[in-house]
Short mmCIF file of C-alpha atoms and ligand atoms in Angstrom, two decimals:
data_model
loop_
_atom_site.label_atom_id
_atom_site.label_comp_id
_atom_site.label_asym_id
_atom_site.label_seq_id
_atom_site.Cartn_x
_atom_site.Cartn_y
_atom_site.Cartn_z
CA MET A 34 -21.25 -21.40 -25.16
CA SER A 35 -17.07 -22.22 -24.58
CA ASP A 36 -15.17 -21.08 -26.62
CA PRO A 37 -10.66 -21.93 -27.02
CA SER A 38 -10.25 -17.47 -27.20
CA TYR A 39 -11.24 -17.70 -23.41
CA SER A 40 -12.01 -21.01 -22.08
CA PHE A 41 -8.93 -21.99 -19.92
CA THR A 42 -7.88 -24.73 -17.75
CA HIS A 43 -3.95 -22.76 -17.17
CA ALA A 44 -2.11 -19.70 -15.92
CA ILE A 45 1.42 -18.32 -15.37
CA THR A 46 1.95 -15.39 -13.22
CA ARG A 47 5.18 -13.26 -11.50
CA ARG A 48 5.27 -11.43 -7.73
CA PRO A 49 5.93 -8.49 -8.59
CA GLY A 50 9.79 -7.47 -7.03
CA SER A 51 11.26 -4.05 -4.93
CA SER A 52 12.47 -3.15 -8.13
CA ILE A 53 8.91 -2.86 -9.84
CA ILE A 54 9.21 1.54 -9.08
CA ASP A 55 11.67 1.01 -11.96
CA GLY A 56 9.09 -0.46 -14.65
CA LEU A 57 9.03 1.62 -18.03
CA ARG A 58 6.04 4.25 -17.76
CA ALA A 59 4.26 6.47 -20.37
CA THR A 60 4.10 9.22 -18.39
CA ASP A 61 5.43 9.63 -14.57
CA THR A 62 2.48 9.87 -12.59
CA GLY A 63 3.85 9.00 -8.86
CA THR A 64 5.93 6.07 -8.02
CA PRO A 65 3.82 3.01 -7.37
CA ASP A 66 4.14 1.54 -3.82
CA LEU A 67 5.18 -2.39 -4.08
CA GLN A 68 2.86 -3.42 -0.84
CA GLN A 69 -0.29 -2.51 -2.66
CA MET A 70 0.77 -3.86 -6.21
CA LEU A 71 1.48 -7.51 -3.75
CA ARG A 72 -2.54 -6.82 -2.70
CA ASP A 73 -3.70 -6.40 -6.08
CA HIS A 74 -2.03 -9.08 -7.63
CA ALA A 75 -2.96 -11.71 -4.94
CA ASP A 76 -6.69 -10.48 -5.63
CA TYR A 77 -6.15 -10.79 -9.16
CA VAL A 78 -3.99 -14.37 -8.79
CA ALA A 79 -6.87 -15.64 -5.71
CA THR A 80 -9.55 -14.06 -8.68
CA LEU A 81 -7.57 -15.89 -11.21
CA ILE A 82 -7.95 -19.42 -8.69
CA GLU A 83 -11.96 -18.85 -8.40
CA ALA A 84 -12.53 -18.62 -11.75
CA GLY A 85 -10.71 -21.85 -13.08
CA ALA A 86 -7.47 -21.34 -13.34
CA LYS A 87 -4.31 -23.62 -12.28
CA VAL A 88 -1.57 -20.56 -11.83
CA THR A 89 1.79 -20.79 -11.76
CA GLU A 90 3.63 -18.05 -9.63
CA LEU A 91 7.09 -17.32 -10.62
CA PRO A 92 8.98 -15.92 -8.63
CA PRO A 93 9.93 -11.96 -9.72
CA LEU A 94 13.09 -11.00 -11.15
CA GLU A 95 14.28 -8.23 -9.51
CA GLY A 96 16.64 -7.78 -12.80
CA PHE A 97 13.30 -7.13 -15.06
CA PRO A 98 11.43 -4.37 -13.15
CA ASP A 99 8.55 -5.49 -15.75
CA ALA A 100 8.61 -8.41 -15.64
CA VAL A 101 5.54 -9.09 -13.82
CA PHE A 102 3.56 -7.74 -17.26
CA VAL A 103 4.47 -12.12 -18.40
CA GLU A 104 1.53 -11.45 -21.14
CA ASP A 105 4.09 -9.66 -23.20
CA THR A 106 6.70 -12.24 -23.22
CA ALA A 107 4.47 -14.69 -25.28
CA LEU A 108 1.27 -15.98 -27.22
CA CYS A 109 -0.50 -18.98 -25.39
CA LEU A 110 -2.36 -21.65 -28.10
CA ARG A 111 -3.47 -24.62 -28.39
CA GLN A 112 -1.39 -26.48 -30.27
CA GLY A 113 1.59 -24.30 -28.45
CA ALA A 114 3.63 -21.12 -27.19
CA ILE A 115 5.96 -18.66 -29.52
CA LEU A 116 8.09 -17.01 -27.53
CA MET A 117 8.48 -13.44 -28.55
CA ARG A 118 10.74 -10.49 -28.64
CA PRO A 119 9.96 -7.53 -27.03
CA GLY A 120 10.43 -3.83 -28.10
CA ALA A 121 10.98 -2.67 -25.55
CA ALA A 122 15.37 -3.12 -24.85
CA THR A 123 15.25 -3.63 -20.81
CA ARG A 124 12.35 -6.63 -21.01
CA ALA A 125 14.50 -8.28 -23.67
CA GLY A 126 15.74 -10.77 -21.06
CA GLU A 127 12.06 -11.64 -20.14
CA VAL A 128 11.73 -13.57 -22.62
CA ALA A 129 14.32 -16.50 -21.52
CA GLU A 130 13.19 -16.04 -17.62
CA ILE A 131 9.14 -17.30 -18.26
CA ALA A 132 10.63 -20.06 -22.25
CA PRO A 133 11.23 -22.50 -19.15
CA ALA A 134 7.88 -22.56 -17.24
CA LEU A 135 6.12 -22.78 -21.16
CA ARG A 136 8.55 -25.70 -21.94
CA ALA A 137 7.51 -26.91 -18.55
CA ILE A 138 3.74 -27.02 -20.13
CA TYR A 139 3.77 -26.78 -24.32
CA GLY A 140 4.95 -29.97 -26.10
CA GLU A 141 6.41 -27.07 -28.84
CA VAL A 142 7.25 -24.05 -28.14
CA LEU A 143 7.93 -21.44 -31.11
CA GLU A 144 10.36 -18.03 -30.99
CA LEU A 145 10.56 -15.62 -32.79
CA LYS A 146 14.16 -15.27 -33.98
CA GLY A 147 13.80 -11.48 -35.25
CA PRO A 148 14.63 -8.79 -36.37
CA GLY A 149 11.49 -7.56 -36.07
CA PHE A 150 9.28 -6.89 -32.05
CA VAL A 151 6.33 -8.03 -31.05
CA GLU A 152 4.99 -7.89 -27.50
CA GLY A 153 2.10 -10.49 -26.59
CA GLY A 154 -0.06 -6.58 -25.57
CA ASP A 155 -0.31 -6.60 -29.07
CA ILE A 156 -2.08 -9.61 -30.35
CA LEU A 157 -5.50 -9.67 -29.62
CA THR A 158 -6.86 -14.10 -30.24
CA THR A 159 -10.13 -14.32 -30.71
CA SER A 160 -12.09 -17.71 -32.05
CA ARG A 161 -11.27 -16.16 -35.70
CA GLU A 162 -8.24 -14.99 -36.20
CA VAL A 163 -5.40 -13.20 -34.42
CA LEU A 164 -5.15 -9.85 -34.55
CA VAL A 165 -1.91 -7.82 -33.74
CA GLY A 166 -2.10 -3.89 -33.62
CA LEU A 167 1.38 -2.86 -34.69
CA SER A 168 2.54 0.45 -32.17
CA GLU A 169 5.69 1.39 -29.98
CA ARG A 170 6.89 -1.97 -29.06
CA THR A 171 5.45 -3.65 -32.85
CA ASP A 172 6.70 -3.78 -36.45
CA PRO A 173 6.09 -4.80 -39.60
CA ALA A 174 8.72 -7.24 -39.26
CA GLY A 175 7.76 -9.51 -35.83
CA VAL A 176 4.84 -8.99 -37.32
CA ASP A 177 5.53 -11.05 -40.66
CA GLU A 178 7.32 -12.96 -38.75
CA LEU A 179 4.64 -14.51 -36.45
CA ALA A 180 2.03 -14.36 -39.37
CA ALA A 181 4.23 -17.89 -40.92
CA LEU A 182 4.82 -19.00 -37.75
CA LEU A 183 0.73 -18.83 -36.92
CA ALA A 184 0.25 -19.76 -40.42
CA VAL A 185 1.68 -23.22 -39.61
CA TRP A 186 -0.87 -23.85 -37.01
CA GLY A 187 -3.60 -22.32 -39.24
CA TYR A 188 -4.27 -19.14 -38.02
CA THR A 189 -5.40 -16.38 -39.47
CA LEU A 190 -3.60 -13.25 -38.45
CA ARG A 191 -5.45 -9.34 -39.54
CA VAL A 192 -2.78 -6.16 -38.88
CA VAL A 193 -3.81 -3.50 -37.23
CA GLU A 194 -2.66 0.09 -35.53
CA THR A 195 -2.55 0.99 -32.31
CA PRO A 196 -4.50 4.02 -31.53
CA PRO A 197 -0.80 7.42 -32.01
CA GLY A 198 -0.29 7.74 -27.39
CA VAL A 199 -1.34 4.54 -26.50
CA LEU A 200 1.11 1.71 -25.34
CA HIS A 201 -0.54 -1.81 -26.97
CA PHE A 202 -3.44 -2.31 -28.66
CA LYS A 203 -4.87 -4.20 -25.65
CA THR A 204 -4.11 -1.64 -24.45
CA ASP A 205 -8.02 -0.54 -25.35
CA CYS A 206 -9.40 -3.51 -25.89
CA SER A 207 -10.99 -7.09 -24.47
CA LEU A 208 -11.86 -10.21 -26.03
CA LEU A 209 -15.99 -10.78 -24.14
CA ASP A 210 -16.85 -13.62 -25.78
CA ALA A 211 -16.62 -15.12 -29.49
CA ASP A 212 -18.52 -12.40 -31.45
CA THR A 213 -18.01 -9.32 -28.82
CA ILE A 214 -15.48 -7.26 -28.11
CA LEU A 215 -15.37 -3.87 -25.16
CA SER A 216 -12.78 -1.62 -26.68
CA THR A 217 -12.36 2.30 -26.06
CA LYS A 218 -14.43 4.88 -28.72
CA ARG A 219 -10.57 6.20 -30.07
CA LEU A 220 -9.65 2.46 -31.20
CA ALA A 221 -13.23 0.76 -32.95
CA ALA A 222 -13.37 4.12 -34.50
CA SER A 223 -10.20 2.30 -37.22
CA GLY A 224 -13.26 0.43 -37.86
CA CYS A 225 -10.87 -2.97 -37.36
CA PHE A 226 -14.04 -4.63 -34.96
CA ALA A 227 -16.20 -4.16 -38.45
CA ASP A 228 -17.27 -7.79 -37.56
CA TYR A 229 -17.78 -7.62 -34.49
CA THR A 230 -20.48 -6.90 -31.47
CA VAL A 231 -18.66 -3.89 -29.87
CA ILE A 232 -19.50 -2.93 -26.02
CA HIS A 233 -17.92 1.43 -25.50
CA THR A 234 -16.12 1.61 -22.46
CA ALA A 235 -17.62 4.49 -20.92
CA ASP A 236 -16.36 8.36 -21.42
CA GLY A 237 -13.17 8.78 -19.38
CA GLU A 238 -13.72 5.31 -18.98
CA GLU A 239 -10.87 4.08 -21.48
CA ALA A 240 -8.13 3.11 -18.21
CA CYS A 241 -10.15 0.27 -18.39
CA ALA A 242 -10.94 -1.02 -22.32
CA ASN A 243 -7.61 -4.17 -21.38
CA LEU A 244 -9.86 -6.53 -19.18
CA ILE A 245 -9.70 -10.02 -19.91
CA ARG A 246 -12.21 -12.70 -19.92
CA TYR A 247 -11.21 -15.12 -18.31
CA ASN A 248 -13.99 -19.21 -18.72
CA ASP A 249 -16.87 -16.90 -16.59
CA LEU A 250 -15.87 -14.56 -14.99
CA ILE A 251 -14.64 -11.13 -16.64
CA LEU A 252 -11.39 -9.75 -13.95
CA MET A 253 -11.37 -5.26 -15.26
CA PRO A 254 -10.20 -2.98 -13.31
CA ALA A 255 -11.57 -1.35 -10.25
CA GLY A 256 -12.89 2.41 -10.31
CA PHE A 257 -14.75 2.59 -14.01
CA PRO A 258 -18.63 2.41 -12.06
CA ILE A 259 -20.23 3.03 -16.24
CA THR A 260 -18.48 0.60 -17.99
CA ALA A 261 -18.31 -2.32 -15.40
CA LYS A 262 -22.09 -1.54 -15.64
CA ARG A 263 -22.52 -1.84 -19.00
CA LEU A 264 -20.70 -5.43 -18.73
CA ILE A 265 -23.11 -6.47 -16.00
CA ASP A 266 -26.32 -5.37 -17.81
CA ALA A 267 -25.00 -6.94 -21.19
CA GLY A 268 -24.76 -10.76 -18.73
CA TYR A 269 -20.98 -11.19 -17.90
CA SER A 270 -19.92 -11.63 -14.71
CA VAL A 271 -17.33 -9.15 -13.53
CA ARG A 272 -15.10 -9.37 -10.59
CA GLU A 273 -12.93 -6.04 -9.96
CA ILE A 274 -9.58 -6.19 -8.98
CA ASN A 275 -7.83 -2.31 -7.89
CA ASN A 276 -5.29 -1.94 -10.83
CA SER A 277 -4.42 1.68 -9.66
CA GLU A 278 -0.38 1.07 -8.34
CA CYS A 279 0.38 -1.17 -12.68
CA ALA A 280 -1.88 1.89 -13.79
CA LYS A 281 1.01 4.17 -12.69
CA LEU A 282 2.93 1.23 -15.70
CA ASP A 283 0.15 1.67 -17.60
CA GLY A 284 -0.35 -1.80 -17.29
CA GLY A 285 -3.82 -3.12 -16.98
CA MET A 286 -5.85 -6.54 -16.26
CA SER A 287 -4.27 -9.01 -19.34
CA CYS A 288 -0.43 -7.69 -19.13
CA LEU A 289 -0.15 -9.93 -15.81
CA SER A 290 -1.21 -13.17 -16.85
CA LEU A 291 -0.84 -15.34 -19.46
CA ARG A 292 -3.79 -17.75 -19.91
CA PHE A 293 -3.96 -21.44 -21.68
CA SER A 294 -5.07 -24.94 -21.43
CA ALA A 295 -3.13 -27.30 -21.35
C1 CIR B 167 5.81 -1.79 -20.16
O1 CIR B 167 5.94 -0.04 -20.48
O2 CIR B 167 6.30 -2.38 -21.17
C2 CIR B 167 5.55 -1.85 -18.99
N1 CIR B 167 5.40 -0.41 -18.08
C3 CIR B 167 3.69 -1.83 -19.07
C4 CIR B 167 3.59 -3.00 -20.05
C5 CIR B 167 1.88 -3.13 -19.87
N2 CIR B 167 1.63 -4.72 -20.91
C6 CIR B 167 0.88 -5.15 -21.14
O3 CIR B 167 -0.24 -4.61 -21.41
N3 CIR B 167 0.30 -6.04 -22.95
#
């Protein structure tokens, strides 16, 4: 059944620029290959279109190496969009760069003014609530400000914890449908998904926990066969997309787009 938390009409993406090699990463596992990343990004956009998205592709921003990860700059909901305040100092300026694209679409665009910080990668919207994970990038002051804005639109915000050493809350989980979450075991062990059905990523395949449901398709990183089979066996339509280069920058499927209905 269609559900506003994964039924969308539009998406915004931003093409990677050559400065991507300077993107933030927790551990250096090698320099991302721009040509491979461009191919993967084109595949990602084509798959969104296959899923029914009208995609706005923004141009590269060479001054912001992580700008391809547009998800962190905003939260898009039915009532409007909210501009985030990234906790990573080098990413703060990305917000002003995404704002015009959102104002062109939404009648109402709110913004976090601070002093706190929230990155979109820490926000999981389900049909019942908005879960926000405290992390190195998202702090209690930011969550309080976000909660106040969301309350006006009638959303309940629940604060949860991101596992230590994990970049974002959604690095470790994804929405599969109204009642079902894909999660790593280490995150689900916190009990934060007690009221949902949980499908675990397979041991050793934690890096595919960040995927997206867009209408009837699941876009997931390629190379995680046990988890992919679990999803297919559960009835989901899965499209695998190479994510090797984004993974070097701790990025996955959700980071690469803002998804919404307009
Ligand atoms: C960063 O560290 O900010 C980027 N290299 C990766 C951001 C990934 N975004 C996301 O998970 N939403």
